[in-house]
N, CA, C and O of each residue as an XYZ file, in Angstrom:
884
protein
N     -28.518     54.109    -24.262
C     -28.040     52.584    -24.156
C     -28.617     51.617    -23.200
O     -28.585     50.403    -23.398
N     -29.110     52.132    -22.230
C     -29.958     51.441    -21.246
C     -31.389     51.049    -21.788
O     -32.000     50.003    -21.568
N     -31.809     52.213    -22.604
C     -33.072     51.752    -23.041
C     -33.132     50.606    -24.105
O     -34.086     49.833    -24.187
N     -32.056     50.564    -24.892
C     -31.915     49.642    -26.008
C     -31.721     48.385    -25.222
O     -32.322     47.390    -25.627
N     -30.984     48.287    -24.178
C     -30.654     47.148    -23.389
C     -32.151     46.495    -22.899
O     -32.494     45.342    -23.160
N     -32.884     47.377    -22.213
C     -34.139     46.926    -21.820
C     -35.051     46.412    -22.975
O     -35.820     45.468    -22.794
N     -34.942     47.062    -24.172
C     -35.764     46.440    -25.175
C     -35.324     44.880    -25.507
O     -36.088     43.987    -25.873
N     -33.911     44.777    -25.290
C     -33.397     43.256    -25.817
C     -33.946     42.556    -24.636
O     -34.430     41.475    -24.971
N     -34.031     42.778    -23.467
C     -34.565     42.043    -22.275
C     -36.253     41.603    -22.817
O     -36.666     40.454    -22.980
N     -36.827     42.557    -22.969
C     -38.272     42.438    -23.286
C     -38.135     41.520    -24.812
O     -38.933     40.583    -24.764
N     -37.606     41.532    -25.699
C     -37.392     40.702    -26.705
C     -37.181     39.309    -26.301
O     -37.716     38.354    -26.865
N     -36.385     39.231    -25.307
C     -36.004     37.792    -24.939
C     -37.220     37.129    -24.288
O     -37.547     35.974    -24.562
N     -37.844     37.865    -23.458
C     -39.127     37.443    -22.959
C     -40.144     36.939    -23.913
O     -40.851     35.945    -23.749
N     -40.134     37.748    -24.937
C     -41.099     37.483    -26.140
C     -40.634     36.154    -26.834
O     -41.466     35.502    -27.465
N     -39.543     35.799    -26.754
C     -38.905     34.574    -27.343
C     -39.531     33.481    -26.512
O     -40.230     32.560    -26.932
N     -39.168     33.728    -25.255
C     -39.452     32.543    -24.003
C     -41.026     32.107    -24.243
O     -41.446     30.966    -24.436
N     -41.855     33.461    -24.169
C     -43.331     33.250    -24.394
C     -43.681     32.457    -25.548
O     -44.515     31.555    -25.474
N     -43.007     32.793    -26.730
C     -43.429     32.050    -27.954
C     -42.964     30.681    -27.912
O     -43.574     29.850    -28.584
N     -41.920     30.312    -27.182
C     -41.372     29.023    -26.947
C     -42.591     28.076    -25.941
O     -42.848     26.874    -26.017
N     -43.033     28.859    -25.253
C     -44.018     28.101    -24.247
C     -45.296     27.843    -24.987
O     -46.001     26.876    -24.695
N     -45.616     28.703    -25.959
C     -46.873     28.373    -26.798
C     -46.383     27.148    -27.860
O     -47.185     26.240    -28.075
N     -45.293     27.133    -28.407
C     -44.803     26.132    -29.104
C     -44.988     24.787    -28.416
O     -45.551     23.861    -29.000
N     -44.527     24.679    -27.207
C     -44.535     23.417    -26.430
C     -45.924     22.870    -26.310
O     -46.271     21.693    -26.410
N     -46.749     24.059    -26.050
C     -48.331     23.830    -25.634
C     -48.855     23.062    -26.956
O     -49.365     21.942    -26.924
N     -48.668     23.768    -28.026
C     -49.305     23.192    -29.259
C     -48.513     21.860    -29.531
O     -49.144     20.997    -30.142
N     -47.429     21.616    -29.224
C     -46.909     20.265    -29.549
C     -47.462     19.150    -28.594
O     -47.579     17.988    -28.984
N     -47.773     19.526    -27.410
C     -48.340     18.511    -26.474
C     -49.791     18.339    -26.716
O     -50.333     17.266    -26.450
N     -50.454     19.350    -27.211
C     -51.877     19.156    -27.569
C     -51.984     18.299    -28.651
O     -52.835     17.409    -28.656
N     -51.003     18.516    -29.819
C     -51.170     17.680    -31.015
C     -50.668     16.114    -30.665
O     -51.223     15.116    -31.123
N     -49.549     16.097    -29.795
C     -48.997     14.688    -29.442
C     -50.302     13.966    -28.661
O     -50.534     12.795    -28.962
N     -51.004     14.508    -27.848
C     -52.051     13.929    -27.035
C     -53.114     13.488    -27.846
O     -53.647     12.405    -27.603
N     -53.552     14.320    -28.941
C     -54.413     13.935    -29.818
C     -54.198     12.718    -30.593
O     -55.055     11.879    -30.870
N     -52.714     12.706    -30.978
C     -52.316     11.582    -31.626
C     -52.420     10.374    -31.062
O     -52.839      9.372    -31.641
N     -51.967     10.444    -29.688
C     -52.075      9.318    -28.822
C     -53.409      8.898    -28.621
O     -53.600      7.685    -28.700
N     -54.444      9.684    -28.361
C     -55.739      9.207    -28.198
C     -56.635      8.814    -29.384
O     -57.625      8.086    -29.320
N     -56.136      9.406    -30.466
C     -56.949      9.066    -31.905
C     -56.126      8.111    -32.636
O     -56.655      7.628    -33.637
N     -54.876      7.717    -32.332
C     -54.126      7.044    -33.060
C     -53.979      7.590    -34.559
O     -54.234      6.967    -35.589
N     -53.497      8.933    -34.432
C     -53.384      9.642    -35.761
C     -51.910      9.731    -35.947
O     -51.198     10.391    -35.189
N     -51.484      9.091    -36.916
C     -50.023      9.122    -37.429
C     -49.616     10.438    -38.127
O     -48.438     10.794    -38.104
N     -50.489     11.106    -38.695
C     -50.057     12.433    -39.254
C     -49.874     13.348    -38.154
O     -48.906     14.103    -38.229
N     -50.565     13.411    -37.230
C     -50.150     14.507    -35.830
C     -49.043     14.184    -35.393
O     -48.140     14.991    -35.171
N     -48.961     12.761    -35.183
C     -47.680     12.295    -34.451
C     -46.468     12.920    -35.203
O     -45.660     13.677    -34.666
N     -46.425     12.504    -36.561
C     -45.247     12.969    -37.431
C     -45.095     14.447    -37.557
O     -44.034     14.923    -37.961
N     -46.168     15.231    -37.210
C     -46.278     16.649    -37.149
C     -45.332     17.022    -36.195
O     -44.316     17.677    -36.430
N     -45.743     16.523    -34.947
C     -44.926     16.962    -33.571
C     -43.515     16.520    -33.796
O     -42.588     17.294    -33.554
N     -43.302     15.273    -34.262
C     -41.858     14.658    -34.386
C     -41.104     15.852    -35.344
O     -40.124     16.454    -34.905
N     -41.599     16.101    -36.548
C     -40.770     16.847    -37.442
C     -40.710     18.280    -36.924
O     -39.777     18.965    -37.342
N     -41.609     18.848    -36.038
C     -41.598     20.176    -35.476
C     -40.580     20.416    -34.488
O     -40.270     21.563    -34.168
N     -39.963     19.240    -33.911
C     -39.309     19.394    -32.672
C     -38.027     20.157    -32.837
O     -37.498     20.705    -31.870
N     -37.497     20.204    -34.100
C     -36.137     20.997    -34.234
C     -36.598     22.411    -34.187
O     -35.703     23.254    -34.134
N     -37.687     22.777    -34.194
C     -38.027     24.228    -33.922
C     -38.066     24.625    -32.585
O     -37.856     25.804    -32.297
N     -38.336     23.696    -31.642
C     -38.129     24.122    -30.517
C     -36.818     24.025    -29.907
O     -36.536     24.722    -28.933
N     -35.884     23.089    -30.493
C     -34.464     23.228    -30.313
C     -33.858     24.496    -30.780
O     -33.105     25.131    -30.042
N     -34.174     24.911    -32.044
C     -33.770     26.099    -32.577
C     -34.222     27.317    -31.602
O     -33.461     28.273    -31.448
N     -35.196     27.272    -31.097
C     -35.731     28.390    -30.278
C     -34.926     28.544    -28.811
O     -34.665     29.627    -28.288
N     -34.655     27.477    -28.368
C     -33.895     27.374    -27.152
C     -32.458     27.933    -27.535
O     -31.937     28.763    -26.790
N     -31.887     27.553    -28.536
C     -30.449     27.999    -29.045
C     -30.537     29.647    -29.196
O     -29.671     30.407    -28.763
N     -31.779     30.077    -29.912
C     -31.905     31.469    -30.005
C     -31.948     32.216    -28.704
O     -31.244     33.213    -28.538
N     -32.830     31.718    -27.694
C     -32.969     32.317    -26.524
C     -31.587     32.399    -25.696
O     -31.300     33.435    -25.098
N     -30.763     31.300    -25.683
C     -29.667     31.237    -25.021
C     -28.565     31.992    -25.660
O     -27.618     32.437    -25.012
N     -28.698     32.131    -26.923
C     -27.480     33.035    -27.583
C     -27.932     34.520    -27.182
O     -27.032     35.328    -26.956
N     -29.058     34.867    -27.093
C     -29.492     36.327    -26.813
C     -29.183     36.486    -25.333
O     -28.688     37.567    -25.016
N     -29.396     35.567    -24.350
C     -28.997     35.817    -23.221
C     -27.665     35.919    -22.644
O     -27.323     36.614    -21.688
N     -26.861     35.025    -23.451
C     -25.389     35.025    -23.154
C     -24.814     36.372    -23.649
O     -23.985     37.047    -23.040
N     -25.375     36.663    -24.841
C     -24.868     38.052    -25.326
C     -25.233     39.048    -24.493
O     -24.386     39.940    -24.427
N     -26.330     39.232    -23.745
C     -26.477     40.244    -22.706
C     -25.573     40.108    -21.440
O     -25.180     41.098    -20.822
N     -25.259     38.787    -21.079
C     -24.390     38.650    -20.021
C     -23.032     39.258    -20.393
O     -22.414     39.905    -19.547
N     -22.575     39.084    -21.552
C     -21.123     39.310    -22.110
C     -20.925     40.802    -22.094
O     -20.032     41.424    -21.517
N     -22.008     41.311    -22.898
C     -21.894     42.653    -23.446
C     -22.339     43.900    -22.402
O     -21.852     45.031    -22.413
N     -23.330     43.431    -21.547
C     -23.895     44.442    -20.806
C     -23.835     44.304    -19.060
O     -24.366     45.091    -18.277
N     -23.047     43.093    -18.705
C     -22.750     43.003    -17.482
C     -24.073     43.144    -16.542
O     -23.767     43.885    -15.608
N     -25.157     42.800    -16.455
C     -26.259     43.153    -15.830
C     -26.081     42.746    -14.255
O     -25.357     41.832    -13.859
N     -26.857     43.575    -13.458
C     -26.750     43.325    -12.002
C     -28.214     43.323    -11.629
O     -29.116     43.913    -12.223
N     -28.308     42.579    -10.572
C     -29.751     42.822     -9.624
C     -30.829     42.296    -10.508
O     -30.695     41.237    -11.121
N     -31.751     42.934    -10.564
C     -33.006     42.467    -11.269
C     -32.704     42.088    -12.749
O     -33.398     41.172    -13.191
N     -31.845     42.602    -13.533
C     -31.666     42.425    -14.818
C     -30.722     41.233    -15.018
O     -30.762     40.617    -16.083
N     -29.878     40.881    -14.044
C     -29.149     39.712    -13.939
C     -30.140     38.386    -13.728
O     -30.170     37.370    -14.423
N     -30.865     38.680    -12.666
C     -31.943     37.470    -12.317
C     -32.844     37.276    -13.671
O     -33.343     36.174    -13.898
N     -33.018     38.261    -14.469
C     -33.963     38.175    -15.608
C     -33.068     37.335    -16.651
O     -33.552     36.371    -17.245
N     -31.873     37.708    -16.822
C     -31.210     36.761    -17.933
C     -31.013     35.490    -17.263
O     -31.440     34.510    -17.874
N     -30.531     35.319    -16.285
C     -30.252     34.013    -15.803
C     -31.561     33.016    -15.574
O     -31.394     31.797    -15.580
N     -32.614     33.490    -15.411
C     -33.909     32.952    -15.414
C     -34.428     32.413    -16.680
O     -35.103     31.386    -16.750
N     -34.025     33.274    -17.849
C     -34.267     33.128    -19.213
C     -33.612     31.887    -19.658
O     -34.166     30.995    -20.301
N     -32.391     31.902    -19.265
C     -31.471     30.905    -19.569
C     -32.037     29.428    -19.037
O     -31.998     28.420    -19.744
N     -32.482     29.452    -17.906
C     -33.066     28.334    -17.204
C     -34.159     27.876    -17.773
O     -34.281     26.723    -18.188
N     -35.191     28.927    -17.836
C     -36.572     28.623    -18.418
C     -36.359     27.996    -19.794
O     -36.949     26.953    -20.077
N     -35.506     28.616    -20.694
C     -35.427     28.114    -22.095
C     -35.130     26.508    -22.103
O     -35.533     25.740    -22.976
N     -34.357     26.153    -20.977
C     -33.859     24.704    -20.876
C     -35.100     23.861    -20.500
O     -35.322     22.747    -20.975
N     -35.894     24.500    -19.597
C     -37.064     23.802    -19.254
C     -38.175     23.701    -20.354
O     -38.901     22.714    -20.478
N     -38.224     24.625    -21.004
C     -39.094     24.712    -22.232
C     -38.825     23.593    -23.482
O     -39.650     22.998    -24.176
N     -37.358     23.545    -23.491
C     -37.022     22.508    -24.516
C     -37.170     21.238    -24.157
O     -37.335     20.358    -25.001
N     -37.129     21.011    -22.935
C     -37.372     19.746    -22.294
C     -38.811     19.295    -22.390
O     -39.127     18.143    -22.686
N     -39.715     20.323    -22.109
C     -41.274     20.206    -22.473
C     -41.373     19.732    -23.829
O     -42.116     18.773    -24.039
N     -40.735     20.260    -24.785
C     -40.824     19.919    -26.217
C     -40.404     18.539    -26.547
O     -40.957     17.828    -27.386
N     -39.253     18.175    -25.731
C     -38.883     16.670    -25.888
C     -39.857     15.685    -25.268
O     -40.128     14.597    -25.777
N     -40.407     16.185    -24.029
C     -41.859     15.286    -23.657
C     -42.876     15.099    -24.554
O     -43.314     13.959    -24.707
N     -43.354     16.068    -25.209
C     -44.423     16.065    -26.117
C     -43.666     15.266    -27.330
O     -44.413     14.480    -27.913
N     -42.506     15.315    -27.751
C     -41.989     14.457    -28.848
C     -42.093     12.930    -28.374
O     -42.720     12.131    -29.070
N     -41.518     12.561    -27.271
C     -41.779     11.167    -26.606
C     -43.208     10.725    -26.858
O     -43.388      9.659    -27.448
N     -44.117     11.372    -26.506
C     -45.553     11.052    -26.549
C     -45.878     10.808    -28.100
O     -46.479      9.814    -28.508
N     -45.413     11.824    -28.892
C     -45.808     11.407    -30.319
C     -44.939     10.118    -30.955
O     -45.430      9.376    -31.805
N     -43.740      9.975    -30.489
C     -43.180      8.856    -30.799
C     -43.647      7.601    -30.490
O     -43.441      6.607    -31.186
N     -44.393      7.624    -29.259
C     -44.994      6.512    -28.747
C     -46.267      6.077    -29.594
O     -46.536      4.891    -29.782
N     -46.965      7.036    -30.049
C     -48.122      7.012    -30.763
C     -47.685      6.446    -32.364
O     -48.404      5.705    -33.033
N     -46.595      6.877    -32.715
C     -46.171      6.435    -34.033
C     -45.505      5.018    -33.887
O     -45.463      4.282    -34.873
N     -45.007      4.639    -32.734
C     -44.283      3.214    -32.669
C     -45.349      2.196    -32.762
O     -45.168      1.157    -33.398
N     -46.515      2.474    -32.116
C     -47.765      1.591    -32.007
C     -48.667      1.532    -33.195
O     -49.492      0.649    -33.429
N     -48.403      2.582    -33.908
C     -49.356      2.714    -35.061
C     -49.305      1.475    -36.168
O     -48.271      1.035    -36.670
N     -50.567      1.041    -36.418
C     -51.723      1.432    -36.485
C     -52.632      1.029    -35.199
O     -53.820      1.344    -35.136
N     -51.953      0.294    -34.170
C     -52.446     -0.162    -32.959
C     -52.724      1.081    -32.053
O     -51.983      2.042    -32.264
N     -53.570      1.204    -31.181
C     -53.636      2.145    -30.190
C     -52.549      1.834    -29.106
O     -52.321      0.663    -28.800
N     -51.847      2.921    -28.500
C     -50.977      2.718    -27.495
C     -51.622      2.383    -26.199
O     -51.122      1.538    -25.456
N     -52.695      3.006    -25.910
C     -53.551      3.075    -24.713
C     -54.705      2.189    -24.789
O     -55.343      2.130    -25.840
N     -55.057      1.437    -23.689
C     -56.229      0.689    -23.570
C     -57.314      1.684    -23.395
O     -57.021      2.763    -22.880
N     -58.462      1.462    -23.741
C     -59.767      2.323    -23.777
C     -59.814      2.865    -22.313
O     -59.922      4.070    -22.085
N     -59.737      2.028    -21.441
C     -60.300      2.478    -20.096
C     -59.181      3.163    -19.431
O     -59.401      3.366    -18.237
N     -57.983      3.600    -19.887
C     -57.087      4.596    -19.310
C     -57.032      5.949    -20.051
O     -56.528      6.989    -19.626
N     -57.704      5.726    -21.355
C     -57.574      7.001    -22.117
C     -58.145      8.484    -21.616
O     -57.684      9.592    -21.888
N     -59.299      8.146    -20.797
C     -59.723      9.342    -20.144
C     -58.736      9.997    -19.212
O     -58.664     11.226    -19.222
N     -58.004      9.322    -18.444
C     -56.903      9.824    -17.628
C     -56.039     10.442    -18.555
O     -55.681     11.569    -18.210
N     -55.581     10.017    -19.675
C     -54.712     10.688    -20.400
C     -55.279     11.895    -21.041
O     -54.534     12.867    -21.166
N     -56.382     11.956    -21.423
C     -57.157     13.194    -21.962
C     -57.127     14.209    -21.044
O     -56.900     15.356    -21.429
N     -57.339     13.940    -19.778
C     -57.393     15.067    -18.726
C     -55.929     15.456    -18.449
O     -55.726     16.655    -18.257
N     -54.847     14.587    -18.401
C     -53.491     15.064    -18.033
C     -53.031     15.906    -19.282
O     -52.360     16.930    -19.152
N     -53.409     15.443    -20.416
C     -53.082     16.320    -21.854
C     -53.705     17.799    -21.502
O     -53.052     18.839    -21.424
N     -55.007     17.662    -21.325
C     -55.522     18.798    -21.260
C     -55.113     19.937    -20.229
O     -55.132     21.137    -20.500
N     -54.720     19.358    -18.943
C     -54.101     20.215    -17.984
C     -52.651     20.551    -18.302
O     -52.213     21.659    -17.991
N     -51.861     19.617    -18.929
C     -50.628     19.814    -19.265
C     -50.519     21.246    -20.391
O     -49.778     22.201    -20.154
N     -51.194     21.170    -21.320
C     -51.292     22.141    -22.281
C     -51.808     23.454    -21.709
O     -51.210     24.494    -21.986
N     -52.894     23.463    -20.920
C     -53.103     24.615    -20.157
C     -51.861     25.099    -19.224
O     -51.571     26.291    -19.122
N     -51.285     24.252    -18.674
C     -50.071     24.853    -17.620
C     -49.057     25.612    -18.693
O     -48.577     26.694    -18.356
N     -48.757     25.084    -19.888
C     -47.724     25.562    -20.862
C     -48.393     27.022    -21.156
O     -47.771     28.085    -21.159
N     -49.741     26.861    -21.395
C     -50.169     28.283    -21.845
C     -50.228     29.242    -20.753
O     -50.131     30.431    -21.055
N     -50.381     28.895    -19.445
C     -50.346     29.670    -18.182
C     -48.929     30.115    -18.039
O     -48.675     31.206    -17.528
N     -48.055     29.360    -18.443
C     -46.468     29.702    -18.374
C     -46.076     30.920    -19.276
O     -45.295     31.819    -18.967
N     -46.800     30.775    -20.507
C     -46.552     31.889    -21.342
C     -47.096     33.214    -20.832
O     -46.491     34.242    -21.135
N     -48.169     33.268    -20.096
C     -48.672     34.500    -19.505
C     -47.952     34.912    -18.476
O     -47.795     36.121    -18.304
N     -47.427     34.041    -17.670
C     -46.576     34.217    -16.446
C     -45.081     34.841    -17.084
O     -44.430     35.691    -16.477
N     -44.752     34.380    -18.142
C     -43.310     34.923    -18.765
C     -43.657     36.523    -19.036
O     -42.946     37.460    -18.671
N     -44.870     36.621    -19.735
C     -45.032     37.935    -20.204
C     -45.445     38.868    -19.043
O     -45.130     40.051    -19.164
N     -46.048     38.519    -18.038
C     -46.598     39.460    -17.130
C     -45.687     39.518    -15.811
O     -45.620     40.502    -15.073
N     -44.931     38.196    -15.611
C     -44.349     38.302    -14.361
C     -45.250     38.305    -13.124
O     -44.965     38.864    -12.064
N     -46.306     37.657    -13.364
C     -47.463     37.901    -12.262
C     -47.409     36.646    -11.283
O     -47.716     35.505    -11.627
N     -47.045     36.959    -10.215
C     -46.861     36.007     -9.099
C     -48.209     35.204     -8.777
O     -48.183     33.993     -8.555
N     -49.277     35.886     -8.766
C     -50.506     35.130     -8.710
C     -50.910     34.269     -9.773
O     -51.548     33.232     -9.595
N     -50.522     34.720    -10.920
C     -50.750     33.576    -12.034
C     -49.900     32.448    -11.685
O     -50.418     31.335    -11.781
N     -48.646     32.529    -11.282
C     -47.779     31.599    -11.003
C     -48.347     30.541     -9.956
O     -48.186     29.329    -10.102
N     -48.974     31.073     -8.967
C     -49.611     30.218     -7.859
C     -50.603     29.362     -8.647
O     -50.723     28.207     -8.237
N     -51.317     29.712     -9.678
C     -52.389     28.898    -10.324
C     -51.685     27.586    -10.941
O     -52.198     26.467    -10.972
N     -50.462     27.926    -11.408
C     -49.896     26.702    -12.237
C     -49.493     25.633    -10.995
O     -49.519     24.428    -11.246
N     -49.185     26.023     -9.885
C     -48.860     25.060     -8.961
C     -50.138     24.325     -8.579
O     -50.081     23.112     -8.381
N     -51.139     24.901     -8.479
C     -52.596     24.064     -7.974
C     -52.877     23.167     -9.251
O     -53.074     21.967     -9.058
N     -52.909     23.681    -10.580
C     -53.113     22.687    -11.762
C     -52.173     21.597    -11.781
O     -52.576     20.479    -12.101
N     -50.800     21.818    -11.433
C     -49.829     20.753    -11.570
C     -50.247     19.681    -10.615
O     -49.988     18.517    -10.919
N     -50.874     19.948     -9.481
C     -51.277     18.927     -8.457
C     -52.281     17.925     -9.298
O     -52.280     16.715     -9.074
N     -53.085     18.494    -10.224
C     -54.161     17.643    -10.872
C     -53.341     16.375    -11.668
O     -53.696     15.198    -11.725
N     -52.271     16.931    -12.191
C     -51.489     15.752    -13.023
C     -50.810     14.826    -12.157
O     -50.787     13.631    -12.453
N     -50.134     15.355    -10.891
C     -49.626     14.581    -10.113
C     -50.642     13.364     -9.397
O     -50.300     12.222     -9.092
N     -51.852     13.930     -9.255
C     -52.957     12.847     -8.674
C     -53.359     12.136     -9.639
O     -53.729     11.012     -9.300
N     -53.437     12.424    -10.942
C     -53.839     11.432    -11.902
C     -52.578     10.430    -12.136
O     -52.747      9.229    -12.349
N     -51.488     10.952    -12.083
C     -50.121     10.106    -12.429
C     -50.167      8.896    -11.376
O     -50.102      7.691    -11.621
N     -50.293      9.524    -10.172
C     -50.286      8.401     -8.967
C     -51.494      7.519     -9.084
O     -51.435      6.344     -8.722
N     -52.457      7.983     -9.518
C     -53.733      6.897     -9.694
C     -53.667      5.800    -10.540
O     -54.201      4.699    -10.409
N     -52.687      6.381    -11.749
C     -52.553      5.410    -12.852
C     -51.666      4.103    -12.277
O     -51.819      2.969    -12.730
N     -50.817      4.402    -11.320
C     -50.072      3.342    -10.671
C     -51.077      2.254    -10.010
O     -50.872      1.057    -10.211
N     -51.956      2.609     -9.371
C     -53.200      1.848     -8.810
C     -53.909      0.969     -9.836
O     -54.238     -0.210     -9.706
N     -54.070      1.739    -10.834
C     -54.796      1.037    -11.958
C     -54.158     -0.126    -12.724
O     -54.772     -1.151    -13.022
N     -52.757      0.139    -13.044
C     -52.063     -0.869    -13.593
C     -51.544     -2.069    -12.677
O     -51.291     -3.189    -13.119
N     -51.424     -1.701    -11.393
C     -51.077     -2.686    -10.158
C     -52.165     -3.529     -9.893
O     -51.926     -4.629     -9.395
N     -53.365     -3.188    -10.151
C     -54.419     -3.996     -9.702
C     -54.407     -5.378    -10.422
O     -54.164     -5.570    -11.613
N     -54.729     -6.339     -9.434
C     -54.387     -7.750     -9.902
C     -55.403     -8.155    -11.028
O     -55.288     -9.218    -11.639
N     -56.432     -7.220    -11.274
C     -57.397     -7.603    -12.410
C     -57.064     -6.721    -13.775
O     -57.867     -6.591    -14.699
N     -55.786     -6.160    -13.740
C     -55.494     -5.395    -14.765
C     -55.290     -6.476    -16.133
O     -54.490     -7.410    -16.184
N     -56.146     -6.099    -17.078
C     -56.439     -7.236    -18.216
C     -55.374     -7.178    -19.386
O     -55.218     -8.088    -20.200
N     -54.669     -6.007    -19.366
C     -54.083     -5.715    -20.723
C     -52.364     -6.059    -20.791
O     -51.651     -5.695    -21.726
N     -52.000     -6.643    -19.890
C     -50.770     -7.321    -20.155
C     -49.525     -6.424    -19.668
O     -49.806     -5.312    -19.222
N     -48.168     -6.810    -19.716
C     -47.161     -6.133    -19.098
C     -46.741     -4.819    -20.173
O     -46.422     -3.706    -19.755
N     -46.810     -5.174    -21.560
C     -46.643     -4.049    -22.362
C     -47.296     -2.953    -22.315
O     -46.686     -1.888    -22.415
N     -48.671     -2.990    -22.153
C     -49.566     -1.854    -22.151
C     -49.195     -1.134    -20.740
O     -49.170      0.097    -20.722
N     -48.877     -1.945    -19.434
C     -48.657     -1.350    -18.248
C     -47.382     -0.449    -18.378
O     -47.297      0.618    -17.771
N     -46.344     -0.951    -19.239
C     -44.962     -0.283    -19.243
C     -45.558      1.095    -20.081
O     -45.350      2.218    -19.621
N     -46.254      0.909    -21.244
C     -46.504      1.996    -21.976
C     -47.345      3.020    -20.979
O     -46.867      4.154    -20.951
N     -48.202      2.864    -20.378
C     -48.954      3.692    -19.369
C     -48.207      4.335    -18.480
O     -48.539      5.469    -18.135
N     -46.955      3.661    -17.903
C     -46.251      4.127    -16.984
C     -45.288      5.142    -17.600
O     -45.135      6.234    -17.054
N     -44.675      4.837    -18.650
C     -43.883      5.728    -19.369
C     -44.670      7.070    -19.704
O     -44.303      8.176    -19.309
N     -45.713      6.849    -20.423
C     -46.491      8.117    -20.883
C     -46.985      8.821    -19.601
O     -47.025     10.052    -19.596
N     -47.301      8.237    -18.700
C     -47.792      9.002    -17.361
C     -46.632      9.985    -17.040
O     -46.735     11.209    -16.955
N     -45.478      9.214    -16.873
C     -44.330     10.101    -16.441
C     -44.066     11.395    -17.382
O     -43.748     12.491    -16.920
N     -44.220     11.157    -18.599
C     -43.826     12.212    -19.575
C     -44.928     13.255    -19.251
O     -44.560     14.426    -19.347
N     -46.011     13.071    -18.944
C     -47.122     14.219    -18.813
C     -46.613     14.801    -17.269
O     -46.572     16.010    -17.041
N     -46.306     13.965    -16.443
C     -45.883     14.589    -15.140
C     -44.703     15.385    -15.130
O     -44.601     16.384    -14.418
N     -43.840     14.996    -15.866
C     -42.366     15.918    -15.985
C     -42.760     17.248    -16.872
O     -42.293     18.366    -16.654
N     -43.635     16.951    -17.837
C     -44.077     18.282    -18.505
C     -44.589     19.280    -17.680
O     -44.203     20.446    -17.770
N     -45.566     18.848    -16.755
C     -46.153     19.801    -15.965
C     -45.125     20.337    -15.008
O     -44.999     21.551    -14.843
N     -44.469     19.552    -14.445
C     -43.234     19.991    -13.574
C     -42.372     20.990    -14.136
O     -41.934     21.888    -13.416
N     -42.062     20.911    -15.467
C     -41.238     21.741    -16.153
C     -41.884     23.151    -16.201
O     -41.262     24.152    -15.845
N     -43.231     23.185    -16.682
C     -44.121     24.208    -16.622
C     -44.053     25.012    -15.457
O     -43.777     26.205    -15.577
N     -44.303     24.435    -14.172
C     -44.161     24.972    -13.072
C     -42.873     25.660    -12.632
O     -42.858     26.686    -11.952
N     -41.761     24.994    -13.086
C     -40.351     25.453    -13.123
C     -40.151     26.810    -13.743
O     -39.608     27.778    -13.211
N     -40.707     26.728    -15.031
C     -40.615     28.143    -15.534
C     -41.417     29.168    -14.941
O     -41.005     30.316    -15.103
N     -42.541     28.997    -14.248
C     -43.176     30.091    -13.409
C     -42.380     30.316    -12.392
O     -42.297     31.486    -12.019
N     -41.718     29.444    -11.793
C     -40.908     29.708    -10.572
C     -39.789     30.738    -10.800
O     -39.519     31.615     -9.979
N     -39.115     30.555    -12.058
C     -38.146     31.300    -12.552
C     -38.567     32.875    -12.632
O     -37.814     33.814    -12.370
N     -39.704     32.953    -12.980
C     -40.259     34.364    -13.124
C     -40.578     35.066    -11.910
O     -40.474     36.283    -11.760
N     -41.011     34.151    -10.962
C     -41.255     34.704     -9.584
C     -39.953     35.151     -9.046
O     -39.844     36.245     -8.492
N     -38.827     34.222     -9.214
C     -37.397     34.739     -8.776
C     -37.025     35.867     -9.322
O     -36.384     36.669     -8.642
N     -37.366     36.156    -10.691
C     -37.047     37.719    -11.315
C     -37.670     38.585    -10.615
O     -37.013     39.578    -10.304
N     -39.019     38.507    -10.173
C     -39.859     39.562     -9.462
C     -39.286     39.573     -7.854
O     -39.108     40.659     -7.302
N     -39.029     38.397     -7.195
C     -38.767     38.535     -5.672
C     -37.352     38.476     -5.399
O     -36.957     38.993     -4.354
N     -36.556     37.944     -6.154
C     -35.050     37.484     -5.799
C     -34.975     36.253     -5.121
O     -33.896     35.840     -4.695
N     -36.153     35.557     -4.969
C     -36.125     34.401     -4.185
C     -36.799     33.107     -5.036
O     -37.835     33.251     -5.685
N     -36.107     31.883     -4.953
C     -36.746     30.876     -5.597
C     -37.825     30.263     -4.811
O     -37.451     29.966     -3.677
N     -39.037     29.988     -5.068
C     -39.937     29.365     -4.172
C     -39.678     28.160     -4.034
O     -39.161     27.573     -4.985
N     -39.976     27.422     -2.758
C     -39.613     26.279     -2.324
C     -40.410     25.061     -2.996
O     -41.638     25.033     -2.919
N     -39.804     24.213     -3.551
C     -40.497     23.164     -4.023
C     -41.247     22.219     -3.279
O     -40.778     21.705     -2.263
N     -42.499     21.926     -3.756
C     -43.487     21.148     -2.882
C     -44.225     22.092     -2.010
O     -45.035     21.639     -1.202
N     -44.010     23.388     -2.109
C     -44.871     24.260     -1.354
C     -45.296     25.441     -2.135
O     -44.503     25.861     -2.978
N     -46.494     26.073     -1.971
C     -46.982     27.211     -2.542
C     -46.684     28.454     -1.669
O     -47.067     29.571     -2.016
N     -45.972     28.227     -0.496
C     -45.855     29.377      0.489
C     -45.222     30.601     -0.112
O     -45.592     31.695      0.312
N     -44.156     30.524     -1.212
C     -43.556     31.702     -1.885
C     -44.069     32.030     -3.088
O     -43.548     32.895     -3.792
N     -45.300     31.267     -3.481
C     -45.749     31.656     -4.860
C     -46.802     32.584     -4.665
O     -47.373     33.082     -5.635
């Protein structure tokens, strides 16, 4: 009975890892749609978002079934609770990729971003996708050292996000208010996506150590 239970726990981790790859792919496509003004890619992300929602529901259903039928304790209980919270974060990451894709669609055939800020978003997109893929590794391995890497990479996104404010607030900003609003919102989407990836990694650290790492510090990672 216990062996079957632990197989179910492992299957839950597999589902979460697959979700992480789903949202990584979604953000990769959404970023390309944004940078290249590609409507077909934007539509692909938008139409695919329901699959992420379904994956979260599947993970939560499996987790709640384990809680109800197996009454887990200690590490097993932490694993199930972490899975519920991680599924929520991953679903939100999918929503953020969706927001990026919708922005690209809304402005099409015009570009959403002025050419001079595109490199910042290319870098944020690259790091965000990397974080989601790293989260998949952490989910599968529960590797605390791998979790630390996410924290460091998240700082890159935070730094770019902060720099964007100095760019759009410059008195010589030539692109007007609408473009500034788009840049602000899109920068926030990437920043939150990265934060949720770190949150997923922190949940896996909690499974291993029984402690949630303190936000804003790598001390416990």
